[in-house]
Short mmCIF file of N, CA, C and O in Angstrom, two decimals:
data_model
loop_
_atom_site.label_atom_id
_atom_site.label_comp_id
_atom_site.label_asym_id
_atom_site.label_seq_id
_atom_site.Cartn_x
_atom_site.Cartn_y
_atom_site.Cartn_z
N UNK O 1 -58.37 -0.31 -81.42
CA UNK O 1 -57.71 0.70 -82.21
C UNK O 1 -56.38 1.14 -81.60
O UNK O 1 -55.56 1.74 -82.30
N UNK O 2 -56.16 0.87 -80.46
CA UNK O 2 -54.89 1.20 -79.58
C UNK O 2 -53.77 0.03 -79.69
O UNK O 2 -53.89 -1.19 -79.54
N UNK O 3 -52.67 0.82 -79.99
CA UNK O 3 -51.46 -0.23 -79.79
C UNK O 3 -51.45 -1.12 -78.65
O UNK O 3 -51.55 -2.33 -78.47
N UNK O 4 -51.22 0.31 -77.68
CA UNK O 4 -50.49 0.65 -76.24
C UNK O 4 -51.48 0.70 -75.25
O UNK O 4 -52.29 1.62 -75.37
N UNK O 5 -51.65 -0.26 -74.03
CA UNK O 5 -52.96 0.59 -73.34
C UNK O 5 -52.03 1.07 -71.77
O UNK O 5 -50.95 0.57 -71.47
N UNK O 6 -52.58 1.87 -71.11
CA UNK O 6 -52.20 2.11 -69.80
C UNK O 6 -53.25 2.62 -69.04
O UNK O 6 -54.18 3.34 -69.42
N UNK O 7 -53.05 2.22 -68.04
CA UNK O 7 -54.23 1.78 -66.88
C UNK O 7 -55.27 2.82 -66.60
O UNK O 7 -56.44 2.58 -66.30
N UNK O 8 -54.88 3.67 -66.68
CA UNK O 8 -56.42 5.07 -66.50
C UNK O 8 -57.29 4.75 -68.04
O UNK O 8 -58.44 5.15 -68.17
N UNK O 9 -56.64 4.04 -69.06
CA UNK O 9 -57.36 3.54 -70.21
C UNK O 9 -58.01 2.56 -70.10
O UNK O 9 -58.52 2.39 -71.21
N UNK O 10 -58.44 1.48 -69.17
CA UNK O 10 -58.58 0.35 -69.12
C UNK O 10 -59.58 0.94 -68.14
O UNK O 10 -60.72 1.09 -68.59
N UNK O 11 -59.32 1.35 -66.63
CA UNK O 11 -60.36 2.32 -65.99
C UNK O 11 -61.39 2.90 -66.47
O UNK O 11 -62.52 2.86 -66.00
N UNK O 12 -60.97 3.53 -67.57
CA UNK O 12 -62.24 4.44 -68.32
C UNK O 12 -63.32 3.27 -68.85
O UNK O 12 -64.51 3.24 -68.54
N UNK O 13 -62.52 2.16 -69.88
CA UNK O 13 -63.21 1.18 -70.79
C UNK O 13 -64.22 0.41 -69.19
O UNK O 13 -65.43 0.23 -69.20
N UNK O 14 -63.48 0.14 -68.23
CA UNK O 14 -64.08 -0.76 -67.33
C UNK O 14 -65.42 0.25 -66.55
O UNK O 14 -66.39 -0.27 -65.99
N UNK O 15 -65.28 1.15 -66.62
CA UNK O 15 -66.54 2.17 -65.77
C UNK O 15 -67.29 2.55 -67.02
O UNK O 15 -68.23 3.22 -66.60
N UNK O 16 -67.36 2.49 -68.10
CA UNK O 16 -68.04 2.39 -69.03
C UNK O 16 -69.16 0.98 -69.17
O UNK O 16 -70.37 1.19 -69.10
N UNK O 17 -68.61 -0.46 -69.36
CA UNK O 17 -68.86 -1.21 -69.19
C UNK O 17 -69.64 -0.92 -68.24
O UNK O 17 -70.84 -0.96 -68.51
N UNK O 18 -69.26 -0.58 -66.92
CA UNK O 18 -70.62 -0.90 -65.70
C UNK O 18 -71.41 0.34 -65.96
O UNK O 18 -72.41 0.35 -65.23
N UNK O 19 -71.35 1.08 -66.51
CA UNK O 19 -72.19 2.48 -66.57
C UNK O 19 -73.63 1.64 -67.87
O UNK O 19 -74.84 1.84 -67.88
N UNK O 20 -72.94 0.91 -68.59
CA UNK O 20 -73.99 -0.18 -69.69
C UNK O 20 -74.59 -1.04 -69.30
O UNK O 20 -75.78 -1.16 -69.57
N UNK O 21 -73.87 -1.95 -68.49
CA UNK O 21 -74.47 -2.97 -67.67
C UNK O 21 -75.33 -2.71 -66.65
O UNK O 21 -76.37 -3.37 -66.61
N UNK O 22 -75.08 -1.77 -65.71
CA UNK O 22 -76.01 -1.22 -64.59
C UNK O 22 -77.10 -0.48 -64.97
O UNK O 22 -78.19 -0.49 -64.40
N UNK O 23 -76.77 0.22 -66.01
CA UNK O 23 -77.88 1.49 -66.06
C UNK O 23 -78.19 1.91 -65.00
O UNK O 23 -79.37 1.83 -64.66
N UNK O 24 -77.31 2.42 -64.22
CA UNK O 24 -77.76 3.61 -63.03
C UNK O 24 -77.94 2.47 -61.60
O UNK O 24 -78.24 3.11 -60.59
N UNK O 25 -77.82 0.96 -61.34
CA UNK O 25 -77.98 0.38 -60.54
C UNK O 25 -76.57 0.70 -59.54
O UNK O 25 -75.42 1.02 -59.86
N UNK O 26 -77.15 0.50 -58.29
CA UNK O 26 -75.82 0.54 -57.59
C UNK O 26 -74.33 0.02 -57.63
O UNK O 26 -74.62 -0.98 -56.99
N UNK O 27 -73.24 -0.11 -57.80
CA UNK O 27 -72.30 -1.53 -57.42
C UNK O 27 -71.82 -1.61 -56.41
O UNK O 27 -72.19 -0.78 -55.58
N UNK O 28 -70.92 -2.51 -56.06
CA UNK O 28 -69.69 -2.76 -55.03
C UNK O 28 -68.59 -1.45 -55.30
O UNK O 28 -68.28 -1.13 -56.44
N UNK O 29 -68.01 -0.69 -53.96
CA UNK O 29 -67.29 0.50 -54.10
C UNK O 29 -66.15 -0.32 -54.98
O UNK O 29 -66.20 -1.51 -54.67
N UNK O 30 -65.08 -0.05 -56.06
CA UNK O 30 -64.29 -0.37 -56.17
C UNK O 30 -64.34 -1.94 -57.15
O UNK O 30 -63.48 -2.82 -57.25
N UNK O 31 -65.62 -1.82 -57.73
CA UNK O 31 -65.61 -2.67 -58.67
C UNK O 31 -64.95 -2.58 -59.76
O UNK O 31 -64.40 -3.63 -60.09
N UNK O 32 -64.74 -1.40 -60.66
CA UNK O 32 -64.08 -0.76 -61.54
C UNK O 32 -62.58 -1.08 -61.36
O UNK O 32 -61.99 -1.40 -62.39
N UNK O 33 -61.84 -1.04 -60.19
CA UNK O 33 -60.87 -1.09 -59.95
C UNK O 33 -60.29 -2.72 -60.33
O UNK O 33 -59.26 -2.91 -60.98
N UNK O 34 -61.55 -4.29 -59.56
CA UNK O 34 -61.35 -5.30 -59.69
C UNK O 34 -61.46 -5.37 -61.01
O UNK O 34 -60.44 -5.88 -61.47
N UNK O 35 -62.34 -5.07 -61.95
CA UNK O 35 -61.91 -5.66 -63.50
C UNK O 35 -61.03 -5.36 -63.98
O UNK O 35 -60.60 -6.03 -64.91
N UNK O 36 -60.29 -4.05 -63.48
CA UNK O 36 -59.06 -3.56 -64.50
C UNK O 36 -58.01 -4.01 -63.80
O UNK O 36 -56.93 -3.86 -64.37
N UNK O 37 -57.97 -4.75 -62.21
CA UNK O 37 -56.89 -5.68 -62.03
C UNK O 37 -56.83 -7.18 -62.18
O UNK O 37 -55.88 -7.84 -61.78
N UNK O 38 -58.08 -7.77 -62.90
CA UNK O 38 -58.21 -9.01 -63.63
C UNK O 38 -57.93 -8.99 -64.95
O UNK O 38 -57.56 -10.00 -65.54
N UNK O 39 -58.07 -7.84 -65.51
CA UNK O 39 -57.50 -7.70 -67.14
C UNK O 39 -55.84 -7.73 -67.03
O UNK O 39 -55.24 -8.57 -67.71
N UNK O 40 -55.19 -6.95 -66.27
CA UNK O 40 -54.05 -7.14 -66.05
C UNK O 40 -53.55 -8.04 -65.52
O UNK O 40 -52.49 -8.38 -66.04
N UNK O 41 -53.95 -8.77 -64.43
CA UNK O 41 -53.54 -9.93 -64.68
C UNK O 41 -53.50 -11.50 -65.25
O UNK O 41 -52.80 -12.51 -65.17
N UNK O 42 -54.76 -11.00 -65.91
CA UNK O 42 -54.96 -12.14 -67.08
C UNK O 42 -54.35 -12.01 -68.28
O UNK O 42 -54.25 -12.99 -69.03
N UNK O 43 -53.89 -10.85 -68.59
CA UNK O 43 -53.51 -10.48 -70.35
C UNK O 43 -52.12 -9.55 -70.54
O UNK O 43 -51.82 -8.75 -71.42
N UNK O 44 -51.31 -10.03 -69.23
CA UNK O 44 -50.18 -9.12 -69.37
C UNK O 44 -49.00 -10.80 -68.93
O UNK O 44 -49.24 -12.01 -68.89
N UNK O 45 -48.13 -10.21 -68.75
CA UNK O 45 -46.95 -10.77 -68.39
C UNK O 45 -45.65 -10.04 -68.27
O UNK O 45 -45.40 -9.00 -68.89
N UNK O 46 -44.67 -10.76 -67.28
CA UNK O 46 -43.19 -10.09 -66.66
C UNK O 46 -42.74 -9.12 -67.53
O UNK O 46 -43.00 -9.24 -68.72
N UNK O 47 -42.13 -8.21 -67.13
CA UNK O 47 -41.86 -7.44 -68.30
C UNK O 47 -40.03 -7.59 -68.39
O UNK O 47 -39.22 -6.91 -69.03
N UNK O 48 -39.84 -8.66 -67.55
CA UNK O 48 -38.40 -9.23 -67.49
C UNK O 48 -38.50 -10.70 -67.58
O UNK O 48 -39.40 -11.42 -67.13
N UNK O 49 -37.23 -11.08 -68.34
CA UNK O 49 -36.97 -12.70 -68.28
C UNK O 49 -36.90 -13.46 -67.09
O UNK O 49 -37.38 -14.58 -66.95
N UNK O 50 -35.91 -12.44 -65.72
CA UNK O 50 -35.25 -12.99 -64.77
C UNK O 50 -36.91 -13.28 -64.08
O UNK O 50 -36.85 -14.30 -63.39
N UNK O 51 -38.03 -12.81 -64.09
CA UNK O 51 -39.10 -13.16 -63.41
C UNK O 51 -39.93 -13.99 -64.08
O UNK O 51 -40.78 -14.64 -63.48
N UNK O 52 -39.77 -14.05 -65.41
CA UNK O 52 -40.67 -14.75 -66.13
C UNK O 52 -40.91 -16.58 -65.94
O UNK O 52 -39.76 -17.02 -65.83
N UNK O 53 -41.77 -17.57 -65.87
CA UNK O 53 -41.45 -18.66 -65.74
C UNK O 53 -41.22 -19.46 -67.15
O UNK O 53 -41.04 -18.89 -68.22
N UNK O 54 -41.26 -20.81 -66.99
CA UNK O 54 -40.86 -21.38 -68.24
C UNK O 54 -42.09 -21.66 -68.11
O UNK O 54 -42.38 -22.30 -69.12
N UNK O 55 -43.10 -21.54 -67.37
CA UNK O 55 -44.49 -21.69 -68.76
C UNK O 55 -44.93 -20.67 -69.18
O UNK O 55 -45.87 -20.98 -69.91
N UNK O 56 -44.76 -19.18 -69.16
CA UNK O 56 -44.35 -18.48 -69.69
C UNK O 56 -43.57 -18.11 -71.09
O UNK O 56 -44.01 -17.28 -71.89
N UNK O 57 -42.48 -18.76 -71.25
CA UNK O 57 -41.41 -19.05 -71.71
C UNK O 57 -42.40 -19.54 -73.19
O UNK O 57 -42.58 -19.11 -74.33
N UNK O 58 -42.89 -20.72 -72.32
CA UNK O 58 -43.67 -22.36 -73.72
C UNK O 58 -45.05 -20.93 -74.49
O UNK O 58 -45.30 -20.82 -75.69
N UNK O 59 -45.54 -20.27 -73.62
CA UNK O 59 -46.19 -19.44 -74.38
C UNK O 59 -45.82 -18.60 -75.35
O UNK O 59 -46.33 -18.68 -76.46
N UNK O 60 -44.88 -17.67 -75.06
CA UNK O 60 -44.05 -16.57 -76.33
C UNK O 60 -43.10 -17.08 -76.87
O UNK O 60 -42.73 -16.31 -77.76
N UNK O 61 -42.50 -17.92 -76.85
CA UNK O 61 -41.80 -18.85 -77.68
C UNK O 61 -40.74 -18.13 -78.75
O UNK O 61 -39.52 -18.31 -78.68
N UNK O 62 -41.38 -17.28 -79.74
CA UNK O 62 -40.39 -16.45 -80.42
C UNK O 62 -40.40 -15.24 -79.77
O UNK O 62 -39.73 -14.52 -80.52
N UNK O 63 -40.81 -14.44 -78.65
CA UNK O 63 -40.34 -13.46 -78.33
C UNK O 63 -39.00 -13.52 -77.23
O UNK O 63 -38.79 -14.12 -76.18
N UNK O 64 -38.05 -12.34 -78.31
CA UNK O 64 -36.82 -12.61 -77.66
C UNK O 64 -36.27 -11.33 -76.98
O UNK O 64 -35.14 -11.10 -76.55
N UNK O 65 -37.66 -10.40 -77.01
CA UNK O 65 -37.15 -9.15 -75.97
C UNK O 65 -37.69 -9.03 -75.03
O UNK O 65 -38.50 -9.91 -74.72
N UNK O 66 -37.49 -8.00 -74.26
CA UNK O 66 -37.83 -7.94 -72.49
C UNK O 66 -38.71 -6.79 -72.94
O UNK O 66 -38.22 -5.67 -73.14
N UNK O 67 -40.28 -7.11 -73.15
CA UNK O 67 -41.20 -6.29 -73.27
C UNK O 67 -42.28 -6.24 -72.34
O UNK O 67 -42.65 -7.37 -72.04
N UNK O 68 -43.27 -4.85 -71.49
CA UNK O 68 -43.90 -5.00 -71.15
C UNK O 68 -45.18 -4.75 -71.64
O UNK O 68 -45.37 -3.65 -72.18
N UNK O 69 -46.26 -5.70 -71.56
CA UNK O 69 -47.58 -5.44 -72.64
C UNK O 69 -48.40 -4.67 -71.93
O UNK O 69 -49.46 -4.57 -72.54
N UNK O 70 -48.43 -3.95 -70.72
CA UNK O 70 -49.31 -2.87 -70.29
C UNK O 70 -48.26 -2.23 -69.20
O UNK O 70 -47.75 -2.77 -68.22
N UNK O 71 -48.11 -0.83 -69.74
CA UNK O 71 -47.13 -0.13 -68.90
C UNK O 71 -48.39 0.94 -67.55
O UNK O 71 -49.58 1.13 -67.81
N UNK O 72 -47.86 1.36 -66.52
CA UNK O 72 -48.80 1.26 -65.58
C UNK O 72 -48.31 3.19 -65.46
O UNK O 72 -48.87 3.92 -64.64
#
């Protein structure tokens, strides 16, 4: 339902998730933290050209602005 996400949003969704999955079981301190820095770096990209690569590039293909898809 969200355009826009930013990271205390992704936090919440990810400690939710383990609050379902665990039902009250222990985890690793700082598990919450590793999924919401595998979502970001699986589903974001440069938010500049000058860093971006050309396989990068072969992926967005028609995007021709300097956008970032999760602002922090």
């Amino acid at each position: 339902m969200r355009g826009a996400f930013k990271r205390h949003h992704l936090l919440a969704e990810a400690r939710r998730h383990l609050a379902y999955v665990l039902r009250g079981r222990p985890h690793q301190p700082g598990l919450d933290e590793q999924i919401v820095q595998n979502a970001v770096d699986d589903h974001t990209r440069p938010a500049s050209r000058q860093t971006m690569t050309a396989d990068l590039r072969a992926l967005y293909p028609d995007d021709t602005e300097d956008h970032a898809v999760l602002a922090r």
